[in-house]
Short mmCIF file of C-alpha atoms in Angstrom, two decimals:
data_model
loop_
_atom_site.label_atom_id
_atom_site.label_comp_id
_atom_site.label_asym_id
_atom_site.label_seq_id
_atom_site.Cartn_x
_atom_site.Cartn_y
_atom_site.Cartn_z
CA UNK A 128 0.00 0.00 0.00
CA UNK A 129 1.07 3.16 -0.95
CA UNK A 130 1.55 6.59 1.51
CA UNK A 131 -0.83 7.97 -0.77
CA UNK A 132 -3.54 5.13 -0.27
CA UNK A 133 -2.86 5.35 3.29
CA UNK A 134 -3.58 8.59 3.79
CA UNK A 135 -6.80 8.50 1.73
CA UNK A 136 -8.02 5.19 3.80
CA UNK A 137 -7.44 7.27 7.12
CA UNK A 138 -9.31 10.38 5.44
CA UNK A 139 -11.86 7.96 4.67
CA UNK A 140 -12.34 6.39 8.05
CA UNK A 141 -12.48 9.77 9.77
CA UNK A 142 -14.82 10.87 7.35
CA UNK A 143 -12.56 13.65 5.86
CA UNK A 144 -12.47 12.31 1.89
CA UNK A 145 -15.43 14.22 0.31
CA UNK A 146 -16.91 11.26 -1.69
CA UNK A 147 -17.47 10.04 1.97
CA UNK A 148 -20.93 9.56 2.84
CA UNK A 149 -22.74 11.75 5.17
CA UNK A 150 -26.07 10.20 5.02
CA UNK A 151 -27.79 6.71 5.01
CA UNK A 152 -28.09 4.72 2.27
CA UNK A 153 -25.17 6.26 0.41
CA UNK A 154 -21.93 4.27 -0.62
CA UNK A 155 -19.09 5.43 0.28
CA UNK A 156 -16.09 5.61 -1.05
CA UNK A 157 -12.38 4.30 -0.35
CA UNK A 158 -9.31 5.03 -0.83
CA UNK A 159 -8.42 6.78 -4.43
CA UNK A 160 -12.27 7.16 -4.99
CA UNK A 161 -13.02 3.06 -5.60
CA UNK A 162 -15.96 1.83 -3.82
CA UNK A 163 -15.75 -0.15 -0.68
CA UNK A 164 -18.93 -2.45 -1.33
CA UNK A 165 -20.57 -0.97 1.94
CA UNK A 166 -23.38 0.99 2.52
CA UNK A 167 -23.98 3.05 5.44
CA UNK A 168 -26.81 1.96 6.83
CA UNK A 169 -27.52 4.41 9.88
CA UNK A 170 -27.70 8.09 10.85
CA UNK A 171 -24.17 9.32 12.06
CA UNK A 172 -26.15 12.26 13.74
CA UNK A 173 -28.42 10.58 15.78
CA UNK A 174 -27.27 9.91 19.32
CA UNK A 175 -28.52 7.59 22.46
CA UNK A 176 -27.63 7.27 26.22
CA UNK A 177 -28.10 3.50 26.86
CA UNK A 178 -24.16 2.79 26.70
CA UNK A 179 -21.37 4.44 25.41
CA UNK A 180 -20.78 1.05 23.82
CA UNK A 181 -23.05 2.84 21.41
CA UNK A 182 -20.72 5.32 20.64
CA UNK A 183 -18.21 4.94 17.05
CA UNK A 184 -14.72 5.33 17.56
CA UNK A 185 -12.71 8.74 18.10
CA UNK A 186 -11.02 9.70 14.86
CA UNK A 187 -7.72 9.73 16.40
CA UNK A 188 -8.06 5.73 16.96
CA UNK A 189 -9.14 5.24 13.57
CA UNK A 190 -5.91 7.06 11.96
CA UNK A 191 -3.83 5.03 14.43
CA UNK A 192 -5.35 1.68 12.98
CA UNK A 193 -4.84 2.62 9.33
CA UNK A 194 -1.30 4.05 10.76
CA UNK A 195 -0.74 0.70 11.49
CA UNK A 196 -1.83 -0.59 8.31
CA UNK A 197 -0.15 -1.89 5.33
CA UNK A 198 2.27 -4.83 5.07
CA UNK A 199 2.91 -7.78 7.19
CA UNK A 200 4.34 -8.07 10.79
CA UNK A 201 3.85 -11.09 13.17
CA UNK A 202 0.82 -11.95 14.10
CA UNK A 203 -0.20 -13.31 17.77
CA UNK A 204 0.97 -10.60 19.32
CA UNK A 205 4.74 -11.01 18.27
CA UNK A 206 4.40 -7.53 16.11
CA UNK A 207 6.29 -4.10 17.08
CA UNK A 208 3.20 -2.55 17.99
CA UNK A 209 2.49 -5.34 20.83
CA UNK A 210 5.78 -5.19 21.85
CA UNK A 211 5.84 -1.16 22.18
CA UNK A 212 2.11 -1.40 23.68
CA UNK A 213 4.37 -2.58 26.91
CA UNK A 214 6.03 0.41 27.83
CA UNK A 215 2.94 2.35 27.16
CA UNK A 216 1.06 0.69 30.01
CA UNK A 217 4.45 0.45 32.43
CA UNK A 218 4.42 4.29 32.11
CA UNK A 219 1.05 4.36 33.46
CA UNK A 220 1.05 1.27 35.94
CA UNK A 221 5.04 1.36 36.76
CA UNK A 222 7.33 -1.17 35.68
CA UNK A 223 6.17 -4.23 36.91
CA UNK A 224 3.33 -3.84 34.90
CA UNK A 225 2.61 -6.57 31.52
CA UNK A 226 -0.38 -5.69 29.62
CA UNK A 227 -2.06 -8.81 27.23
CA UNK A 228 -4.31 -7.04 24.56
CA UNK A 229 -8.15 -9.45 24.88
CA UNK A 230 -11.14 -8.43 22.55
CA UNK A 231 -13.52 -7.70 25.33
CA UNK A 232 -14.24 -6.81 28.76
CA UNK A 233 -15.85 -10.36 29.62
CA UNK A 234 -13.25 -12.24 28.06
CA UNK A 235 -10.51 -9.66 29.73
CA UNK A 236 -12.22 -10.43 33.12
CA UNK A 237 -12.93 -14.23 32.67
CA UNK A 238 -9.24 -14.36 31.70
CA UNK A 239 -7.81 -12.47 34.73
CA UNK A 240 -9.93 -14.30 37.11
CA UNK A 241 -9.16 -17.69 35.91
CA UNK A 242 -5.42 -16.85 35.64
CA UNK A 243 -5.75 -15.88 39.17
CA UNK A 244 -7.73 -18.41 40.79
CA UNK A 245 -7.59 -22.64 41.13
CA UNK A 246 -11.12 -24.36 40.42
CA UNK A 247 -11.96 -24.96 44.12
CA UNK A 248 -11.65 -21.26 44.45
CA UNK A 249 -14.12 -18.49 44.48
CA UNK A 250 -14.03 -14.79 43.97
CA UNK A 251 -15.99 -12.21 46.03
CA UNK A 252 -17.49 -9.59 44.40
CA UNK A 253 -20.58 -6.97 44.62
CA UNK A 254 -23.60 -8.16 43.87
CA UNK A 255 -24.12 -5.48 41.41
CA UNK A 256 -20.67 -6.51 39.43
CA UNK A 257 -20.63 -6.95 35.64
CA UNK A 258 -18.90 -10.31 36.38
CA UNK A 259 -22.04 -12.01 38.41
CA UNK A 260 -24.84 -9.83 36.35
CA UNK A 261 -23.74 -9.06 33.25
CA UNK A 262 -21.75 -11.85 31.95
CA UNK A 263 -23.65 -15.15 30.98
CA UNK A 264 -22.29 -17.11 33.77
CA UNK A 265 -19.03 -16.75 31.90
CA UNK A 266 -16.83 -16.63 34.78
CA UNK A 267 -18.33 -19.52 36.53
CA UNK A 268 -18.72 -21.51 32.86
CA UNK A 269 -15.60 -20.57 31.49
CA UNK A 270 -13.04 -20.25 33.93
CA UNK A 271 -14.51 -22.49 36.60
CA UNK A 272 -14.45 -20.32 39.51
CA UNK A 273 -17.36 -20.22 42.03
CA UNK A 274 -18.75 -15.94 42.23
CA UNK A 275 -19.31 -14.88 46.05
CA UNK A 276 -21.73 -11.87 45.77
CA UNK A 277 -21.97 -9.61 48.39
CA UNK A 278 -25.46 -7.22 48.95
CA UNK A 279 -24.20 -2.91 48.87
CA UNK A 280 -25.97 -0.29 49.16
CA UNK A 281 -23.86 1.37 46.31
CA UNK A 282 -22.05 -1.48 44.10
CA UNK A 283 -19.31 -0.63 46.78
CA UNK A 284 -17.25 -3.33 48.92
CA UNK A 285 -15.93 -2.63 52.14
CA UNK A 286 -13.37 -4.92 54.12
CA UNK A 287 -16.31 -5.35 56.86
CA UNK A 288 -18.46 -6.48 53.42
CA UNK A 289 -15.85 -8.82 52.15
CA UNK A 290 -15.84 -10.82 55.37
CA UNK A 291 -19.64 -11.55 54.86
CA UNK A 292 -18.09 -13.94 52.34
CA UNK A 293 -14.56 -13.91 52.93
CA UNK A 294 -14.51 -16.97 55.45
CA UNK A 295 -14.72 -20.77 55.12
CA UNK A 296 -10.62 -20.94 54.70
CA UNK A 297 -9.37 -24.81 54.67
CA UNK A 298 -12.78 -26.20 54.53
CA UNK A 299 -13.29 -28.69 52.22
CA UNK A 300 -16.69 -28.03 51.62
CA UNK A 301 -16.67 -24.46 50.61
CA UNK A 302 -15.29 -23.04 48.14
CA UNK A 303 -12.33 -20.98 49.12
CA UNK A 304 -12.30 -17.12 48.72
CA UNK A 305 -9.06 -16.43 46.34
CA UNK A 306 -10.00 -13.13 44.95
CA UNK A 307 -11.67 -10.30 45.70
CA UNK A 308 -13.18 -8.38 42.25
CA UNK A 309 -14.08 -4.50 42.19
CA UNK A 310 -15.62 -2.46 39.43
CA UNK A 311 -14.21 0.92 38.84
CA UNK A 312 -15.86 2.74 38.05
CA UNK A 313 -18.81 0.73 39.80
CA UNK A 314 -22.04 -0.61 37.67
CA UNK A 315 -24.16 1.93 39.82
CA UNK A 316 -21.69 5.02 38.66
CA UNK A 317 -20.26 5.03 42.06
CA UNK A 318 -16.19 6.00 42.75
CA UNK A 319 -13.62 4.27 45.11
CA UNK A 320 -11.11 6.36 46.12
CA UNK A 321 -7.86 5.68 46.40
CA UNK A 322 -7.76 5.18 50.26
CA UNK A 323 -10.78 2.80 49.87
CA UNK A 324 -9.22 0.37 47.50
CA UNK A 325 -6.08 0.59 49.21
CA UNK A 326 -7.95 -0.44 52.53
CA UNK A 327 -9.80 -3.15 50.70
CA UNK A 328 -6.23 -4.56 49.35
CA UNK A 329 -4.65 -4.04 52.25
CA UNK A 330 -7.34 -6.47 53.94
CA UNK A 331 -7.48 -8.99 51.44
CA UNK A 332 -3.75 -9.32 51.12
CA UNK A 333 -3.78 -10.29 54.79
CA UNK A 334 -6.27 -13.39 54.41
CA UNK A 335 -4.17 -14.39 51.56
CA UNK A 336 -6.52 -13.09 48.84
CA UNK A 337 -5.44 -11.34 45.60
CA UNK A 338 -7.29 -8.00 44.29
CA UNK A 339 -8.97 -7.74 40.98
CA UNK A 340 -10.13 -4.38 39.63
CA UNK A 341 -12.37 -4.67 36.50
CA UNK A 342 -12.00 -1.69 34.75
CA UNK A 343 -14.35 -1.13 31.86
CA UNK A 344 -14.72 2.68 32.65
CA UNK A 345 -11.37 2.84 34.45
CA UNK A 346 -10.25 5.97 32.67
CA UNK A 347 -13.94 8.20 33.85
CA UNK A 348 -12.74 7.00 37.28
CA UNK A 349 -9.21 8.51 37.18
CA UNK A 350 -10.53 11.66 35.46
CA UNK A 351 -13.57 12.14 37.66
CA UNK A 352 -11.18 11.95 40.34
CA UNK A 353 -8.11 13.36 39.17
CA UNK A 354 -5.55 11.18 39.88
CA UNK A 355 -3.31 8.98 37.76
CA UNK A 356 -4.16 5.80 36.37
CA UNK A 357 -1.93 3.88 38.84
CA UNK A 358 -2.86 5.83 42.06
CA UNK A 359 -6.34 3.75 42.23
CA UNK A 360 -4.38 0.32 41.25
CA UNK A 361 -0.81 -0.46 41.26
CA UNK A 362 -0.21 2.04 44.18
CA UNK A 363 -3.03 1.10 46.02
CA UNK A 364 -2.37 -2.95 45.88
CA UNK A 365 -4.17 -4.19 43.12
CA UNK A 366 -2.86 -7.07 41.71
CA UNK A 367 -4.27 -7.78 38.45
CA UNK A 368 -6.93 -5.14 36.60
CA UNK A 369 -9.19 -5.54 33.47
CA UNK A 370 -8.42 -2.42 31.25
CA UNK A 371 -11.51 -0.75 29.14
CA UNK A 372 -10.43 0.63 25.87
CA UNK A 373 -14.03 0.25 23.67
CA UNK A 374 -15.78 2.68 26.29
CA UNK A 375 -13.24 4.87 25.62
CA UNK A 376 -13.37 5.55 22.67
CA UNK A 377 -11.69 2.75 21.06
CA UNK A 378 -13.16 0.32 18.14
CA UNK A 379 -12.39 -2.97 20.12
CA UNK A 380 -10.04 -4.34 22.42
CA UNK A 381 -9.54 -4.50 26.30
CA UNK A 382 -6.26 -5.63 28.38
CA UNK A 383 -5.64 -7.64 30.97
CA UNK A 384 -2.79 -5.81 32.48
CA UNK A 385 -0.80 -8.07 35.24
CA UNK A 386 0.19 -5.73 38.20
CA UNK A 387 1.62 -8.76 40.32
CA UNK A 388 3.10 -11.28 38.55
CA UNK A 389 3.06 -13.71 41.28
CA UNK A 390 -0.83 -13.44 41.36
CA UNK A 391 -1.21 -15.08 37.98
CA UNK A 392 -0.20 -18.00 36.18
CA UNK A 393 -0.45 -19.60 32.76
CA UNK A 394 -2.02 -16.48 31.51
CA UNK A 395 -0.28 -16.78 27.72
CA UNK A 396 -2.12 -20.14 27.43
CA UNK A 397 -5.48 -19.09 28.76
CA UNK A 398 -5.76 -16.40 26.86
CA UNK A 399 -6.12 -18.47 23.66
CA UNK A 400 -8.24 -21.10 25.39
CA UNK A 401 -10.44 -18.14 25.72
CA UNK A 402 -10.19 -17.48 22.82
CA UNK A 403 -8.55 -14.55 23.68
CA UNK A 404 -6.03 -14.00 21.44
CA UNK A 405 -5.76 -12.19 18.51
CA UNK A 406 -4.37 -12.94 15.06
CA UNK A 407 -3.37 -9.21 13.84
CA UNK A 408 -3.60 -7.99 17.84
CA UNK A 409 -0.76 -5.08 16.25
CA UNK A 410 -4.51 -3.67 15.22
CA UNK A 411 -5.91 -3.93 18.78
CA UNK A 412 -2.15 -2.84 20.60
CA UNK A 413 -1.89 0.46 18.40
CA UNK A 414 -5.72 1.51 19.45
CA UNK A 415 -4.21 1.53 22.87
CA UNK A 416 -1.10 3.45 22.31
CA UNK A 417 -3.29 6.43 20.34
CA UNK A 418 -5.29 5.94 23.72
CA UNK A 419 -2.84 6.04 26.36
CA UNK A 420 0.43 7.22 25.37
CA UNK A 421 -1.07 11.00 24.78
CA UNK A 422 -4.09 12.60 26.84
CA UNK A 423 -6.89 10.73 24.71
CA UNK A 424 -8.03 8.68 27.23
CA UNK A 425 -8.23 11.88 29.62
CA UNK A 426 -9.91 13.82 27.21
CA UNK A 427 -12.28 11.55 26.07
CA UNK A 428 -12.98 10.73 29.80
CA UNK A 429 -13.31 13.98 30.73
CA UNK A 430 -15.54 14.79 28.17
CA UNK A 431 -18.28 12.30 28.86
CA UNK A 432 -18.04 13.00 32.94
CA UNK A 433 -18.92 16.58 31.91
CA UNK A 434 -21.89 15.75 29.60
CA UNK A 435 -22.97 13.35 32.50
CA UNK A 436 -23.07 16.16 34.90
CA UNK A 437 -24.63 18.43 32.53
CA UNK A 438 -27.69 16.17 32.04
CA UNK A 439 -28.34 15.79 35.61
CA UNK A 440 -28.06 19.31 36.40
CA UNK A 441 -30.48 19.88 33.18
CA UNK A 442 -33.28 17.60 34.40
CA UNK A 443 -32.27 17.23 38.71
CA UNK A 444 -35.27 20.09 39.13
CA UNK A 445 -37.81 18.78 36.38
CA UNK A 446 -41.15 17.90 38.10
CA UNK A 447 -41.42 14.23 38.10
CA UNK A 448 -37.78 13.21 37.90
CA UNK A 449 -35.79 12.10 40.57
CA UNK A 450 -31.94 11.84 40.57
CA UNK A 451 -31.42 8.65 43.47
CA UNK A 452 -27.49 8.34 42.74
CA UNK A 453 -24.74 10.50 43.14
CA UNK A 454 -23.66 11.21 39.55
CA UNK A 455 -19.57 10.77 39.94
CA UNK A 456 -18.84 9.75 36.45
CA UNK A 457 -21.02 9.38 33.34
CA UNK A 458 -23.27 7.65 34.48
CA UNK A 459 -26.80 9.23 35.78
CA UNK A 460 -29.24 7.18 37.64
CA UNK A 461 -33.08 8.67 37.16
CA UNK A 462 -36.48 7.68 38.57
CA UNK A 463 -39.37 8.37 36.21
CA UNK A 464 -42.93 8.01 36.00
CA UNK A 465 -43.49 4.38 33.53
CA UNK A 466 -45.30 6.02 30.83
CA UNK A 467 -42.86 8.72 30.60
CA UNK A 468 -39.75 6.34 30.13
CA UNK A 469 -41.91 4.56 27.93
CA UNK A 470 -42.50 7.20 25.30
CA UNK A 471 -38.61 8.63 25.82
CA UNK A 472 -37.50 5.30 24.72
CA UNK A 473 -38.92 5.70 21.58
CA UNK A 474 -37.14 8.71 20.97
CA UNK A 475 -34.18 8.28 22.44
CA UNK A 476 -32.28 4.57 23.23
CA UNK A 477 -31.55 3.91 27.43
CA UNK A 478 -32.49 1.05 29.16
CA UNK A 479 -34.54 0.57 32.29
CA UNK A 480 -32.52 -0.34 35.30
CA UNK A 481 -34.93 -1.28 37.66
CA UNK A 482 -38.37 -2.77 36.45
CA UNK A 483 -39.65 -2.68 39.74
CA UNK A 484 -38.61 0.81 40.65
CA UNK A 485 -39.06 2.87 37.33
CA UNK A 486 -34.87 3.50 37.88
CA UNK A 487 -33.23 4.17 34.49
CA UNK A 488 -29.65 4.40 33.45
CA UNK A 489 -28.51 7.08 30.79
CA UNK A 490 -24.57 6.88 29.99
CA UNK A 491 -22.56 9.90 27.83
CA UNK A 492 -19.66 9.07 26.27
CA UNK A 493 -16.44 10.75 24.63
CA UNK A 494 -18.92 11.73 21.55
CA UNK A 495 -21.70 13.05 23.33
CA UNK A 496 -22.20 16.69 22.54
CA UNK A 497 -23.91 19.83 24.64
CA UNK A 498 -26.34 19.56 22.01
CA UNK A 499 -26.75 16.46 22.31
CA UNK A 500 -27.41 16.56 26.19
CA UNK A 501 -29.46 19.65 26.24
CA UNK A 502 -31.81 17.77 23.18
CA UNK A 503 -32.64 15.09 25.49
CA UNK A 504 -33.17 16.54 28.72
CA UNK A 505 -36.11 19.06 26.82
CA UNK A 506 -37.08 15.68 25.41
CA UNK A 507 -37.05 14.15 29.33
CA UNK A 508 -39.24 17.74 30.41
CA UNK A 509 -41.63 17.24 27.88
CA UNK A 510 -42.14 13.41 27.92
CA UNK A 511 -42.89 14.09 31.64
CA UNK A 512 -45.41 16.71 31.66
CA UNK A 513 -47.24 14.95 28.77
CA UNK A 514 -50.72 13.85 29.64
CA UNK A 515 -50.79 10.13 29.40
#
């Protein structure tokens, strides 16, 4: 491939080439004008708040992929972009730190936690986590490991809440407590702070535990609270975190990233038994060097923590609407009247939380826009005031 093709095929996948499409329905073209055979089949301009899974990927990922593009280099994870993917996380994490490039968060957290744990062992967790409600069973299925879930009042854990399962130690019949698994930040939009974690490794380092920190919105936590990546993890005692690149902003691709390497073993192999492993991972390793070894990730965190603050501020006061969470990242928790959420949905993608409740979850993301935010919470003030 040429520099000239190159640089067309990153025009074209940050929608700079004018015979681009704009609209649905319209092919678009590729590099030197040919056609690529696709069609684009939705409406770039239309925005939800259900996940910011939902979002595309940040332009500066998708020059770094076609960057990356362009003749052959090792695959497996033996390329130069793998290799220099290494120092990009030990800058962040220190030096100890070895980062293995996964598709996803549940295969990045079903890897960590089986690399960590034996199959008579169990891992304690909220009972909110991703890992007991959000993954299939997959940690259980896949890596054989028995989930301990623990009832909070915020999707927090506490040392006093880890001992509700923490216990059982030599007894044959139980399975025994290996790991303890946090969320930052948290399912329910909730911050640790670094003393917290630190307290919670500190305490399950002394019953011989190991800390995992699943990490699918690690960088709103850092931003929202202004720290470094490492002051929440590798200085506070984790052992072993899942790192979230789609959520921010990335097109695929999450890392386990080892923090301890005594806490983990056999990792290389069960990442492909996973199914983990990636044949051209240089395309996943370079998403996360455009991410991390700049202010991306910061920005792009920062960014949706703002828009996430500016929606609950916008509809906090709106008759009808009640904010029942603190809103710490970008994440914001709302109670609604049923009919309300009901015709919202139809204008605008979220998903209901709690059935039972009415609670709703909207998420912003790197992409989400003032617009964008202000359009939705009229749309929330008039859905609510219309006569059912």
């Amino acid at each position: 491939m040429t520099d000239a093709m190159t640089d067309a095929m990153t025009d074209a996948m940050t929608g700079a080439t004018a015979g681009t499409a704009d609209t649905a329905g319209t092919a678009p073209t590729g590099p030197e004008g040919a056609p690529t055979g696709a069609v684009r089949r939705h409406d770039p301009a239309v925005k939800g708040f259900a996940s910011d899974n939902y979002a595309g990927v940040h332009p500066e990922i998708l020059a770094a992929i076609a960057l990356a593009n362009g003749g052959h280099q090792t695959a497996y994870g033996d390329d130069v972009y793998t290799e220099a993917l290494q120092e990009v996380f030990r800058a962040h994490f220190g030096p100890a730190a070895q980062a293995w490039p996964v598709f996803n968060g549940t295969g990045a957290n079903v890897v960590a936690l089986r690399a960590m744990t034996a199959h008579w062992e169990a891992v304690v967790c909220a009972e909110s986590a991703h890992i007991h409600t959000d993954e299939g069973g997959a940690p259980e299925r896949t890596a054989g490991l028995k989930l301990l879930p623990v009832a909070t009042p915020d999707g927090k854990l506490t040392p006093e809440l880890i001992d509700r399962q923490a216990w059982g130690f030599g007894d044959e019949h139980r399975a025994q407590p290996k790991v303890v698994s946090i969320t930052q930040t948290t399912e329910l939009g909730t911050l640790y702070t670094p003393e917290e974690i630190r307290a919670i490794c500190e305490h399950a380092h002394g019953l011989g535990m190991l800390v995992h920190l699943d990490g699918a919105r690690i960088t709103n936590a850092a931003a929202a609270l202004d720290v470094p990546l490492r002051a929440f993890t590798a200085d506070a005692g984790v052992d072993v975190l899942s790192f979230g690149g789609t959520k921010a902003g990335m097109m695929f691709g999450e890392a386990v990233v080892v923090l301890n390497p005594d806490a983990v073993r056999g990792l290389r192999y069960l990442r492909k038994t996973a199914m983990q492993l990636a044949s051209k991972m240089r395309f996943v390793s370079v998403q996360f060097e455009a991410l991390l070894a700049g202010d991306l990730w910061l920005r792009n965190a920062r960014n949706a923590n703002a828009m996430a603050r500016r929606l609950a501020d916008a509809v906090r006061d709106v008759p009808g609407v009640e904010i029942p969470r603190p809103v710490e990242a970008n994440a914001v928790f709302a109670i609604l009247p049923r009919d309300a959420t009901e015709r919202l949905q139809k204008r605008f993608r979220f998903y209901t939380w709690n059935e039972a409740t009415g609670e709703v979850r909207w998420m912003t993301a790197f992409d989400t826009t003032e617009a964008d935010v202000d359009a939705f919470a009229a749309a929330v003030a008039e859905e609510v005031g219309f006569p059912a």
